[in-house]
One Martini backbone bead per residue (centre of mass of N, CA, C, O) as a GRO file, in nm:
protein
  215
    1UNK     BB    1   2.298   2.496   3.065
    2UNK     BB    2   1.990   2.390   2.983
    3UNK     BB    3   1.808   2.388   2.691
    4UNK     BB    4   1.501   2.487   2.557
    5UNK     BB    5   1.266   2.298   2.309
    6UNK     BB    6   1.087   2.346   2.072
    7UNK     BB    7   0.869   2.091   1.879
    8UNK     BB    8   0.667   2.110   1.583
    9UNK     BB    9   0.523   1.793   1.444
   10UNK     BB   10   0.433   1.789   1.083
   11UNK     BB   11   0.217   1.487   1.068
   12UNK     BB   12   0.148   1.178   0.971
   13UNK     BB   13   0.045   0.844   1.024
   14UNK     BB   14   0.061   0.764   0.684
   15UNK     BB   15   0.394   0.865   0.698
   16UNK     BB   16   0.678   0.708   0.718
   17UNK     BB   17   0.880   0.940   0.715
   18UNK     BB   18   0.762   1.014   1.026
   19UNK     BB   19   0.896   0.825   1.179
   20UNK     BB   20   1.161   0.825   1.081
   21UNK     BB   21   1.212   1.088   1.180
   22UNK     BB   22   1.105   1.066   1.463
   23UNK     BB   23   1.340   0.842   1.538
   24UNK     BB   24   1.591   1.062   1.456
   25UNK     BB   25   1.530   1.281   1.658
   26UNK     BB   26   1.515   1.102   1.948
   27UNK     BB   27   1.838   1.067   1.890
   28UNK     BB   28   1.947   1.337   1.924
   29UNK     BB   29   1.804   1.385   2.196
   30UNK     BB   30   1.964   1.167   2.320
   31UNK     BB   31   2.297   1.269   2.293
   32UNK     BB   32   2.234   1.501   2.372
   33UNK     BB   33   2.092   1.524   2.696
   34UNK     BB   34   2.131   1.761   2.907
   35UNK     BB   35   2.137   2.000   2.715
   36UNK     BB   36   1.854   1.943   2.690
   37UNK     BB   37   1.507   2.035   2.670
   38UNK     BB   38   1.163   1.919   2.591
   39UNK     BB   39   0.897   1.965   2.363
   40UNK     BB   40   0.670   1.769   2.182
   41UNK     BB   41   0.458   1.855   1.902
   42UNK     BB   42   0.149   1.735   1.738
   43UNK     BB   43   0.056   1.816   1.370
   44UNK     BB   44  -0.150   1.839   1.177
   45UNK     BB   45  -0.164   1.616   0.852
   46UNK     BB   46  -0.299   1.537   0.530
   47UNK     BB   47  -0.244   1.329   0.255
   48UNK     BB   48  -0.548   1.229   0.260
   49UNK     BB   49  -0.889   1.406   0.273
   50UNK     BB   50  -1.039   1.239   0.050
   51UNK     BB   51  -1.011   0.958   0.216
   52UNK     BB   52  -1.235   0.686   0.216
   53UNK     BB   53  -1.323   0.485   0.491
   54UNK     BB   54  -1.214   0.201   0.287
   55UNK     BB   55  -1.002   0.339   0.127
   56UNK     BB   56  -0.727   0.191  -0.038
   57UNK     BB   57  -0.485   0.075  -0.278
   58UNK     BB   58  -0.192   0.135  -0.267
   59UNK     BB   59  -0.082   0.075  -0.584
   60UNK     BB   60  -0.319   0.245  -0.694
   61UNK     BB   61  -0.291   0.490  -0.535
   62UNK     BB   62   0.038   0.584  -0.629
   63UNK     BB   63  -0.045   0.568  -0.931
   64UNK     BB   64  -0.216   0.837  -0.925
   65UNK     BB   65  -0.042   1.035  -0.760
   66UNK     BB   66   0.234   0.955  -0.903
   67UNK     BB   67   0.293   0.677  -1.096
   68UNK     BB   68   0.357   0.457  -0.965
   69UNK     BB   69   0.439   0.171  -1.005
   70UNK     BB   70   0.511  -0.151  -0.872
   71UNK     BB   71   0.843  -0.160  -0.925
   72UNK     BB   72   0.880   0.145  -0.788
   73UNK     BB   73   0.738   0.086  -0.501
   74UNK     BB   74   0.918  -0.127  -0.420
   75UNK     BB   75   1.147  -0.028  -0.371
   76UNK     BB   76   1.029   0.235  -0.213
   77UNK     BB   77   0.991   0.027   0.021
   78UNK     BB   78   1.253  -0.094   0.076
   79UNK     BB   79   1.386   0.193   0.143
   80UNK     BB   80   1.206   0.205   0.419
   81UNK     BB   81   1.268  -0.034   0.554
   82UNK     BB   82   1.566  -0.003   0.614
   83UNK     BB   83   1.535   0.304   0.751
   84UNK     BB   84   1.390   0.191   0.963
   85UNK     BB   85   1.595  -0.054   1.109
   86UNK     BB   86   1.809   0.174   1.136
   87UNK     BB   87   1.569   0.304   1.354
   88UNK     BB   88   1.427   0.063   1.507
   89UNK     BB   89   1.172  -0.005   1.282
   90UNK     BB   90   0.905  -0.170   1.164
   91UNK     BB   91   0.801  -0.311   0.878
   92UNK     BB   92   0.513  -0.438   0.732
   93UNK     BB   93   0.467  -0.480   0.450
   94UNK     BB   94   0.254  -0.731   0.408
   95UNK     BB   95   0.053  -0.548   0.626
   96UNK     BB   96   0.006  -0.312   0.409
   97UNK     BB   97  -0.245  -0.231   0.166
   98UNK     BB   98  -0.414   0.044   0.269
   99UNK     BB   99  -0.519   0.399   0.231
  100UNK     BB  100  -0.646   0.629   0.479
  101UNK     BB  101  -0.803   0.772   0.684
  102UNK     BB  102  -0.675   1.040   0.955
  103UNK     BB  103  -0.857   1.218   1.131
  104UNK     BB  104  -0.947   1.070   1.370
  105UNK     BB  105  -0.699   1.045   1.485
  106UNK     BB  106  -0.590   1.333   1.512
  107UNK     BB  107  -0.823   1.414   1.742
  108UNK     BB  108  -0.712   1.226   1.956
  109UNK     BB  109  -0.432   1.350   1.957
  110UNK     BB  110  -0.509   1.606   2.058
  111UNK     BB  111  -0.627   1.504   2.306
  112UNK     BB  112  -0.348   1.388   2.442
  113UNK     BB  113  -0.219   1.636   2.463
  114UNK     BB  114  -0.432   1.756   2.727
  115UNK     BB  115  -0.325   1.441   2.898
  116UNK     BB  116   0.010   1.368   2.816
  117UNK     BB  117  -0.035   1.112   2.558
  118UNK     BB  118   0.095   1.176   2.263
  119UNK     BB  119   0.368   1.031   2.216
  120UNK     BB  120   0.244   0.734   2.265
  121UNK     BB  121   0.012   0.772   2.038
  122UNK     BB  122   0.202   0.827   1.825
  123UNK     BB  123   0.327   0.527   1.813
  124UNK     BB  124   0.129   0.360   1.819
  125UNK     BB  125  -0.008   0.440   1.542
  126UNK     BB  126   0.246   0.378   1.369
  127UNK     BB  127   0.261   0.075   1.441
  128UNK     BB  128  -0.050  -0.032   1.348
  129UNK     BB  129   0.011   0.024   1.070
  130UNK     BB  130   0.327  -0.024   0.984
  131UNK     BB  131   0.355  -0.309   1.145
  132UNK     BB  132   0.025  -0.438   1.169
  133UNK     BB  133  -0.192  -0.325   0.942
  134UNK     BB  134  -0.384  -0.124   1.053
  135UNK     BB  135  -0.700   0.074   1.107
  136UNK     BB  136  -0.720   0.428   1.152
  137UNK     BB  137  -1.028   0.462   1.068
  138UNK     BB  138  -1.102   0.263   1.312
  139UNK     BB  139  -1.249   0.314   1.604
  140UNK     BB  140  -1.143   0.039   1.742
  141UNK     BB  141  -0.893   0.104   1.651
  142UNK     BB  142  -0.850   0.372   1.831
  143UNK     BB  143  -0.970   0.227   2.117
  144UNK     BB  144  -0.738   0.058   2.175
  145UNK     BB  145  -0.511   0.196   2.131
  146UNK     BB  146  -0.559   0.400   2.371
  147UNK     BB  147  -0.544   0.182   2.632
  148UNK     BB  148  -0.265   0.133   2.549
  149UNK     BB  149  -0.203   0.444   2.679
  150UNK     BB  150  -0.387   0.562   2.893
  151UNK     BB  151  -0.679   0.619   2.812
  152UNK     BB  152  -0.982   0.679   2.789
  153UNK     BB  153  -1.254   0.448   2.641
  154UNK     BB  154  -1.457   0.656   2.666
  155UNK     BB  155  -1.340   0.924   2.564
  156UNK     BB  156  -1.302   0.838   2.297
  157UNK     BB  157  -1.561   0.733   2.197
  158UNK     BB  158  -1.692   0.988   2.204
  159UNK     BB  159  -1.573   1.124   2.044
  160UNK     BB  160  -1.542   0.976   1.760
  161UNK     BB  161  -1.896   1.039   1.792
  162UNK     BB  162  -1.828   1.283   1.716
  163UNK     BB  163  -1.689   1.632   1.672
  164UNK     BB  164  -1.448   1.660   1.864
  165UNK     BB  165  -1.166   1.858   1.753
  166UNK     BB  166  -1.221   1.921   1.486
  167UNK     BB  167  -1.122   2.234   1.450
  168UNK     BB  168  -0.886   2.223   1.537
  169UNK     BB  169  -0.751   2.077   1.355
  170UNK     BB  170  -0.831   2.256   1.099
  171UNK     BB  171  -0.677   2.509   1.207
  172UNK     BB  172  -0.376   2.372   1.221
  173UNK     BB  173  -0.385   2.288   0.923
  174UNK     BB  174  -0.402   2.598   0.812
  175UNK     BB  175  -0.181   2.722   0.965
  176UNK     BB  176   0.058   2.512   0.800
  177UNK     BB  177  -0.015   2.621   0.542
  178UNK     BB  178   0.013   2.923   0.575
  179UNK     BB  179   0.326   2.862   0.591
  180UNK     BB  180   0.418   2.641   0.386
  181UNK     BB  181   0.323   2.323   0.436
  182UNK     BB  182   0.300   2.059   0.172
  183UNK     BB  183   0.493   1.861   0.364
  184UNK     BB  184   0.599   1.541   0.545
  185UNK     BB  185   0.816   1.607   0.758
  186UNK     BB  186   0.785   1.861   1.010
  187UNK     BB  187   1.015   2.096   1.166
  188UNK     BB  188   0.981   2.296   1.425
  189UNK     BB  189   1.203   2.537   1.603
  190UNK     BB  190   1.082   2.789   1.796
  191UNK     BB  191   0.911   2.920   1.556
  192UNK     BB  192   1.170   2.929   1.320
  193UNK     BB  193   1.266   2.615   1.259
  194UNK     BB  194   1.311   2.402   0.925
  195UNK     BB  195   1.285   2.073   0.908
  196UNK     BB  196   1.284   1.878   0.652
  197UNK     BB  197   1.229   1.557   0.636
  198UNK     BB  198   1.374   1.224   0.696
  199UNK     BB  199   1.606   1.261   0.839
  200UNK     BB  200   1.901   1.215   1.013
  201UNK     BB  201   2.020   1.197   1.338
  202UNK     BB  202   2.278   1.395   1.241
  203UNK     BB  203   2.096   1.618   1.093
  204UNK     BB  204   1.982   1.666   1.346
  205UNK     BB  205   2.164   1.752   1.562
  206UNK     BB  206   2.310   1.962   1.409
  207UNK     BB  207   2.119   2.128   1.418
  208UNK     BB  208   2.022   2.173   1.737
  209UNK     BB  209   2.319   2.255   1.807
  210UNK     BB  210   2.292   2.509   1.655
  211UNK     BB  211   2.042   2.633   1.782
  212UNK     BB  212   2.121   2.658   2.107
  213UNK     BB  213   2.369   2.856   2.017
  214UNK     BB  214   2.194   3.084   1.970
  215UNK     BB  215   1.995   3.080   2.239
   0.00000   0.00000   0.00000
């Protein structure tokens, strides 16, 4: 019999490891195959909530935040490029030069999980990022990509102008501080199992199956 399990994936869009974790972890449970049928949700975390809406350039921001050198970056990136092709995902190294804020995302998430259309809306914005170095804090730029997973983008561009769905997100984003979340990617299986960091899809799979056994 089919076992269900709950997967809240505490990341940001901005943040590498997110990706690479999520594509890694869509690996594992389609191994599972029908032993499990899954329900994720995405909960916001900002990496940078206090960057400004210009953003920064990613090696300054870097050496600032990390101490890290641009020969330490670069390093750092091939690193990431390689994890992510390996997990099927491009990274476009030479087309993402600068690191924005990410709240107006977040907010659309949230809507889009009540439309039944977050993860599609995740992966778009993972792409135009990481991809293809779009701004996500660019409201053009989030009411286009809504349209391309089929949002309505009058009702985008409304909250984008608005405040609409602030309040949610920083109560997510406070509840999952005082769980004592303070990197992502977090994942948490069933409100009570949690596995950090960009695991690899054999280290998915294998909580995975431990969890389903116990269940």
């Amino acid at each position: 019999m089919s076992k269900h399990i709950k997967i809240d994936f505490v990341s940001d869009v901005s943040c590498p490891w997110c990706i690479i974790g999520l594509k890694s972890l869509e690996t594992a449970i389609s191994r599972l195959g029908s032993e499990v049928t899954t329900e994720i949700h995405f909960q916001p975390f900002e990496l940078n909530p206090q960057m400004p809406a210009e953003g920064q350039d990613i090696n300054e921001h870097l050496a600032q935040k990390y101490g890290a050198t641009e020969e330490q970056s670069a390093r750092n990136r091939e690193a990431i490029r390689a994890r992510g092709a390996a997990e099927g995902f491009t990274f476009g190294m030479d087309k993402r030069a600068r690191i924005y804020n990410t709240f107006d995302a977040h907010r659309l998430l949230h809507w889009a999980g009540i439309e039944g259309k977050q993860v599609a809306l995740k992966h778009a914005l993972f792409g135009a990022y990481f991809t293809d170095g779009e701004n996500p804090s660019d409201h053009e730029t989030l009411i286009r990509i809504a349209e391309k997973v089929d949002l309505d983008t009058v009702s985008a561009r409304a909250i984008l102008n608005s405040d609409f769905y602030a309040s949610d997100v920083r109560a997510q984003e406070y509840f999952y501080h005082q769980q004592g979340i303070n990197s992502v990617p977090a994942v948490i299986i069933n409100d009570k199992h949690l596995i950090s960091g960009g695991q690899t899809s054999d280290v998915f799979e294998q909580a995975l199956r431990q969890i389903i056994a116990m269940a």
